[in-house]
């Protein structure tokens, strides 16, 4: 059974550590991202995460596999929570286990950065003043040209 | 029928999680489909250049053919983690 990477309930961190397995791994790095109470100086009450699940699940699996290959990990697992989260709730967990701590730390940072920049998940913030807004993010369009003004003018005679 | 699933800011702008169009002739490419969407939903137009388009678990390029009978997911810039 394929383990889910997107969940709608509080993340059970203990179950992700896989401490009973991987005896060759001496380093375990754990990152947990939590909801904080402000964004760019504006007080935040809660967040809502949504996702496009088919692509998000596939990309997270690929990021985990790539991290295992790149950093020589014995184990890598990412889970992202969706739905409404309150301040202090855990939104994302990454566990990386390697023979030594250097690779575990590096892999954990790499994986979280990749998830933040590539996976179709969106964050909507709800503010103390009653407003709400989607946080601006990273374009994942594979054929996006960030500098269209540098392209040659093909309309010129 | 051409159906778009909307995510993030797009669903807020359209006030809906999906948009269904019935074009006179089916769009050949993803680019054509997005032009039809921009005509039908002008509020989404300024966003479309920075949106990825997916069908199932695959990202599509603007020049790709529109998969028959399936909806297209419009994915604005992402903010997970």
CSV table of C-alpha atoms in Angstrom, one decimal:
chain,number,residue,atom,x,y,z
A,1,UNK,CA,0.0,0.0,0.0
A,2,UNK,CA,1.4,3.4,-1.0
A,3,UNK,CA,1.7,5.7,2.0
A,4,UNK,CA,-0.1,9.0,1.7
A,5,UNK,CA,1.8,12.2,1.7
A,6,UNK,CA,-1.2,14.6,2.1
A,7,UNK,CA,-3.4,14.2,5.1
A,8,UNK,CA,-6.4,16.0,6.5
A,9,UNK,CA,-5.7,15.3,10.2
A,10,UNK,CA,-2.9,16.2,12.6
A,11,UNK,CA,0.3,14.5,11.5
A,12,UNK,CA,1.4,11.5,13.7
A,13,UNK,CA,5.1,12.2,13.8
A,14,UNK,CA,6.2,9.2,15.9
A,15,UNK,CA,5.0,6.8,13.2
A,16,UNK,CA,7.1,8.6,10.6
A,17,UNK,CA,10.5,8.0,12.4
A,18,UNK,CA,10.8,4.3,11.4
A,19,UNK,CA,13.0,3.8,14.4
A,20,UNK,CA,12.5,0.0,14.4
A,21,UNK,CA,14.0,-0.2,10.9
A,22,UNK,CA,17.2,1.0,9.1
A,23,UNK,CA,19.8,-0.1,11.7
A,24,UNK,CA,22.6,1.2,9.4
A,25,UNK,CA,21.3,4.8,9.8
A,26,UNK,CA,23.0,6.6,12.7
A,27,UNK,CA,21.7,10.1,11.7
A,28,UNK,CA,18.0,11.1,11.8
A,29,UNK,CA,17.0,14.6,10.9
A,30,UNK,CA,13.5,15.8,11.5
A,31,UNK,CA,11.9,19.0,10.3
A,32,UNK,CA,8.4,20.1,11.4
A,33,UNK,CA,7.0,23.3,9.9
A,34,UNK,CA,4.4,25.0,12.1
A,35,UNK,CA,1.8,27.7,11.6
A,36,UNK,CA,3.1,31.0,13.0
A,37,UNK,CA,1.1,34.0,14.2
A,38,UNK,CA,2.3,36.6,11.8
A,39,UNK,CA,3.2,37.1,8.1
A,40,UNK,CA,5.1,40.2,7.0
A,41,UNK,CA,4.0,42.0,10.1
A,42,UNK,CA,0.3,41.1,9.8
A,43,UNK,CA,-1.2,39.0,12.6
A,44,UNK,CA,-2.4,35.6,11.4
A,45,UNK,CA,-5.2,33.6,13.1
A,46,UNK,CA,-5.1,30.5,11.0
A,47,UNK,CA,-4.2,29.0,7.6
A,48,UNK,CA,-6.0,26.8,5.1
A,49,UNK,CA,-3.9,24.5,2.9
A,50,UNK,CA,-5.3,23.1,-0.3
A,51,UNK,CA,-3.6,20.9,-2.9
A,52,UNK,CA,-4.0,19.4,-6.4
A,53,UNK,CA,-3.6,15.9,-5.0
A,54,UNK,CA,-2.7,13.7,-8.1
A,55,UNK,CA,0.3,15.8,-9.0
A,56,UNK,CA,1.3,16.6,-5.4
A,57,UNK,CA,1.4,13.0,-4.4
A,58,UNK,CA,3.5,12.0,-7.4
A,59,UNK,CA,6.0,14.9,-7.0
A,60,UNK,CA,6.5,14.3,-3.3
A,61,UNK,CA,7.2,10.6,-4.0
A,62,UNK,CA,9.8,11.7,-6.6
A,63,UNK,CA,11.4,14.2,-4.3
A,64,UNK,CA,11.7,11.5,-1.6
A,65,UNK,CA,13.3,9.1,-4.1
A,66,UNK,CA,15.6,11.7,-5.5
A,67,UNK,CA,16.7,12.6,-1.9
A,68,UNK,CA,17.4,9.0,-1.1
A,69,UNK,CA,19.5,8.6,-4.2
A,70,UNK,CA,21.4,12.0,-3.9
A,71,UNK,CA,22.2,11.8,-0.2
A,72,UNK,CA,22.5,8.1,0.3
A,73,UNK,CA,19.6,7.9,2.6
A,74,UNK,CA,18.2,4.8,4.1
A,75,UNK,CA,14.8,6.4,4.6
A,76,UNK,CA,13.0,9.6,3.7
A,77,UNK,CA,9.4,10.5,4.4
A,78,UNK,CA,7.4,13.7,3.9
A,79,UNK,CA,3.8,14.4,5.0
A,80,UNK,CA,1.9,17.7,4.4
A,81,UNK,CA,-1.3,18.5,6.2
A,82,UNK,CA,-4.2,20.0,4.4
A,83,UNK,CA,-7.3,21.9,5.6
A,84,UNK,CA,-7.7,24.5,8.3
A,85,UNK,CA,-4.7,24.8,10.7
A,86,UNK,CA,-4.5,27.0,13.8
A,87,UNK,CA,-1.3,28.8,15.0
A,88,UNK,CA,1.1,26.2,16.3
A,89,UNK,CA,-0.3,23.3,14.3
A,90,UNK,CA,2.2,21.2,12.3
A,91,UNK,CA,1.8,21.7,8.6
A,92,UNK,CA,4.6,19.6,7.2
A,93,UNK,CA,7.0,17.0,8.5
A,94,UNK,CA,10.1,15.7,6.8
A,95,UNK,CA,12.2,12.8,8.2
A,96,UNK,CA,15.6,11.9,6.7
A,97,UNK,CA,17.7,9.0,7.9
A,98,UNK,CA,21.3,8.4,6.8
A,99,UNK,CA,24.4,6.6,8.0
A,100,UNK,CA,25.7,9.9,9.3
A,101,UNK,CA,24.2,13.2,10.4
A,102,UNK,CA,25.6,15.5,7.7
A,103,UNK,CA,23.7,13.8,4.9
A,104,UNK,CA,20.5,13.6,7.1
A,105,UNK,CA,20.6,17.3,7.8
A,106,UNK,CA,21.4,18.3,4.2
A,107,UNK,CA,18.7,16.0,2.8
A,108,UNK,CA,16.0,17.3,5.1
A,109,UNK,CA,16.7,20.9,4.1
A,110,UNK,CA,16.8,19.9,0.4
A,111,UNK,CA,13.5,18.0,0.6
A,112,UNK,CA,11.6,20.8,2.4
A,113,UNK,CA,12.9,23.4,-0.1
A,114,UNK,CA,11.8,21.2,-3.0
A,115,UNK,CA,8.3,20.6,-1.6
A,116,UNK,CA,7.9,24.4,-1.0
A,117,UNK,CA,9.0,25.3,-4.5
A,118,UNK,CA,7.5,22.5,-6.7
A,119,UNK,CA,4.5,20.8,-5.1
A,120,UNK,CA,1.0,22.1,-5.9
A,121,UNK,CA,-0.1,23.1,-2.4
A,122,UNK,CA,-1.5,26.6,-1.6
A,123,UNK,CA,-1.7,28.5,1.6
A,124,UNK,CA,-4.5,30.9,2.4
A,125,UNK,CA,-4.0,33.1,5.5
A,126,UNK,CA,-6.8,34.4,7.7
A,127,UNK,CA,-6.0,37.6,9.6
A,128,UNK,CA,-7.0,39.1,12.9
A,129,UNK,CA,-8.6,42.1,11.1
A,130,UNK,CA,-11.0,39.7,9.4
A,131,UNK,CA,-9.3,39.6,6.0
A,132,UNK,CA,-7.8,36.7,4.2
A,133,UNK,CA,-5.3,36.3,1.3
A,134,UNK,CA,-3.5,33.6,-0.6
A,135,UNK,CA,0.3,33.8,-0.1
A,136,UNK,CA,2.3,34.6,-3.2
A,137,UNK,CA,4.4,31.7,-4.4
A,138,UNK,CA,6.6,29.8,-6.9
A,139,UNK,CA,5.5,29.3,-10.5
A,140,UNK,CA,5.7,25.6,-11.4
A,141,UNK,CA,4.8,26.0,-15.1
A,142,UNK,CA,7.5,24.0,-16.9
A,143,UNK,CA,7.6,26.2,-20.0
A,144,UNK,CA,7.4,29.6,-18.2
A,145,UNK,CA,9.6,32.4,-19.5
A,146,UNK,CA,10.3,34.7,-16.5
A,147,UNK,CA,11.8,37.4,-18.9
A,148,UNK,CA,9.7,37.6,-22.0
A,149,UNK,CA,11.1,41.0,-22.8
A,150,UNK,CA,14.4,39.4,-23.7
A,151,UNK,CA,12.9,37.3,-26.5
A,152,UNK,CA,13.5,38.6,-30.1
A,153,UNK,CA,10.7,40.6,-31.6
A,154,UNK,CA,9.4,38.3,-34.3
A,155,UNK,CA,6.9,40.9,-35.5
A,156,UNK,CA,9.6,43.2,-36.8
A,157,UNK,CA,10.0,43.4,-40.6
B,1,UNK,CA,-17.3,20.4,-22.9
B,2,UNK,CA,-14.1,21.9,-21.7
B,3,UNK,CA,-13.7,21.8,-17.9
B,4,UNK,CA,-11.1,23.6,-15.8
B,5,UNK,CA,-10.4,22.8,-12.1
B,6,UNK,CA,-9.3,26.0,-10.3
B,7,UNK,CA,-6.9,26.2,-7.4
B,8,UNK,CA,-5.5,28.8,-5.0
B,9,UNK,CA,-6.3,32.4,-5.9
B,10,UNK,CA,-8.0,31.3,-9.1
B,11,UNK,CA,-10.9,29.7,-7.3
B,12,UNK,CA,-11.4,32.9,-5.2
B,13,UNK,CA,-11.3,35.1,-8.4
B,14,UNK,CA,-13.8,32.9,-10.2
B,15,UNK,CA,-15.9,32.3,-7.1
B,16,UNK,CA,-15.9,28.6,-8.0
B,17,UNK,CA,-13.7,25.5,-8.0
B,18,UNK,CA,-14.4,24.8,-11.6
B,19,UNK,CA,-15.4,26.4,-14.9
B,20,UNK,CA,-17.0,24.5,-17.7
B,21,UNK,CA,-17.1,25.9,-21.3
B,22,UNK,CA,-18.8,24.7,-24.4
B,23,UNK,CA,-16.7,26.1,-27.3
B,24,UNK,CA,-18.0,26.1,-30.8
B,25,UNK,CA,-15.0,24.1,-31.8
B,26,UNK,CA,-12.8,22.1,-29.5
B,27,UNK,CA,-9.4,23.7,-28.7
B,28,UNK,CA,-6.4,22.0,-30.3
B,29,UNK,CA,-3.8,23.0,-27.8
B,30,UNK,CA,-3.6,23.9,-24.1
B,31,UNK,CA,-2.7,27.4,-25.2
B,32,UNK,CA,-6.0,27.6,-27.2
B,33,UNK,CA,-7.9,26.3,-24.2
B,34,UNK,CA,-6.5,29.0,-22.0
B,35,UNK,CA,-7.4,31.7,-24.5
B,36,UNK,CA,-11.0,30.5,-24.4
B,37,UNK,CA,-10.9,30.6,-20.6
B,38,UNK,CA,-9.5,34.1,-20.5
B,39,UNK,CA,-12.4,35.3,-22.8
B,40,UNK,CA,-15.0,33.6,-20.6
B,41,UNK,CA,-13.4,34.6,-17.3
B,42,UNK,CA,-11.6,37.9,-17.7
B,43,UNK,CA,-10.7,38.1,-14.0
B,44,UNK,CA,-8.4,35.0,-14.5
B,45,UNK,CA,-6.6,36.4,-17.6
B,46,UNK,CA,-3.8,38.2,-15.9
B,47,UNK,CA,-3.0,35.1,-13.9
B,48,UNK,CA,-2.8,32.5,-16.6
B,49,UNK,CA,0.7,33.1,-17.8
B,50,UNK,CA,2.1,32.0,-14.4
B,51,UNK,CA,-0.2,29.1,-14.1
B,52,UNK,CA,0.8,25.5,-14.7
B,53,UNK,CA,-1.7,23.2,-16.4
B,54,UNK,CA,-2.1,19.6,-15.4
B,55,UNK,CA,-4.2,16.6,-16.3
B,56,UNK,CA,-4.1,13.8,-13.9
B,57,UNK,CA,-0.6,13.7,-12.4
B,58,UNK,CA,1.1,15.2,-15.5
B,59,UNK,CA,2.1,18.7,-16.2
B,60,UNK,CA,1.2,19.9,-19.7
B,61,UNK,CA,3.1,22.4,-22.0
B,62,UNK,CA,1.2,25.2,-23.8
B,63,UNK,CA,1.7,23.4,-27.1
B,64,UNK,CA,0.4,20.1,-26.0
B,65,UNK,CA,-2.9,18.7,-27.2
B,66,UNK,CA,-5.8,19.0,-24.9
B,67,UNK,CA,-6.6,15.5,-23.6
B,68,UNK,CA,-10.0,14.5,-24.8
B,69,UNK,CA,-12.7,14.1,-22.2
B,70,UNK,CA,-10.6,15.1,-19.2
B,71,UNK,CA,-10.5,18.3,-17.2
B,72,UNK,CA,-7.5,20.6,-17.0
B,73,UNK,CA,-6.2,21.7,-13.6
B,74,UNK,CA,-4.9,25.3,-13.4
B,75,UNK,CA,-2.2,25.6,-10.8
B,76,UNK,CA,-1.2,29.1,-9.8
B,77,UNK,CA,2.2,29.7,-8.1
B,78,UNK,CA,2.5,27.3,-5.2
B,79,UNK,CA,3.0,28.1,-1.5
B,80,UNK,CA,3.2,24.8,0.4
B,81,UNK,CA,5.3,23.9,3.4
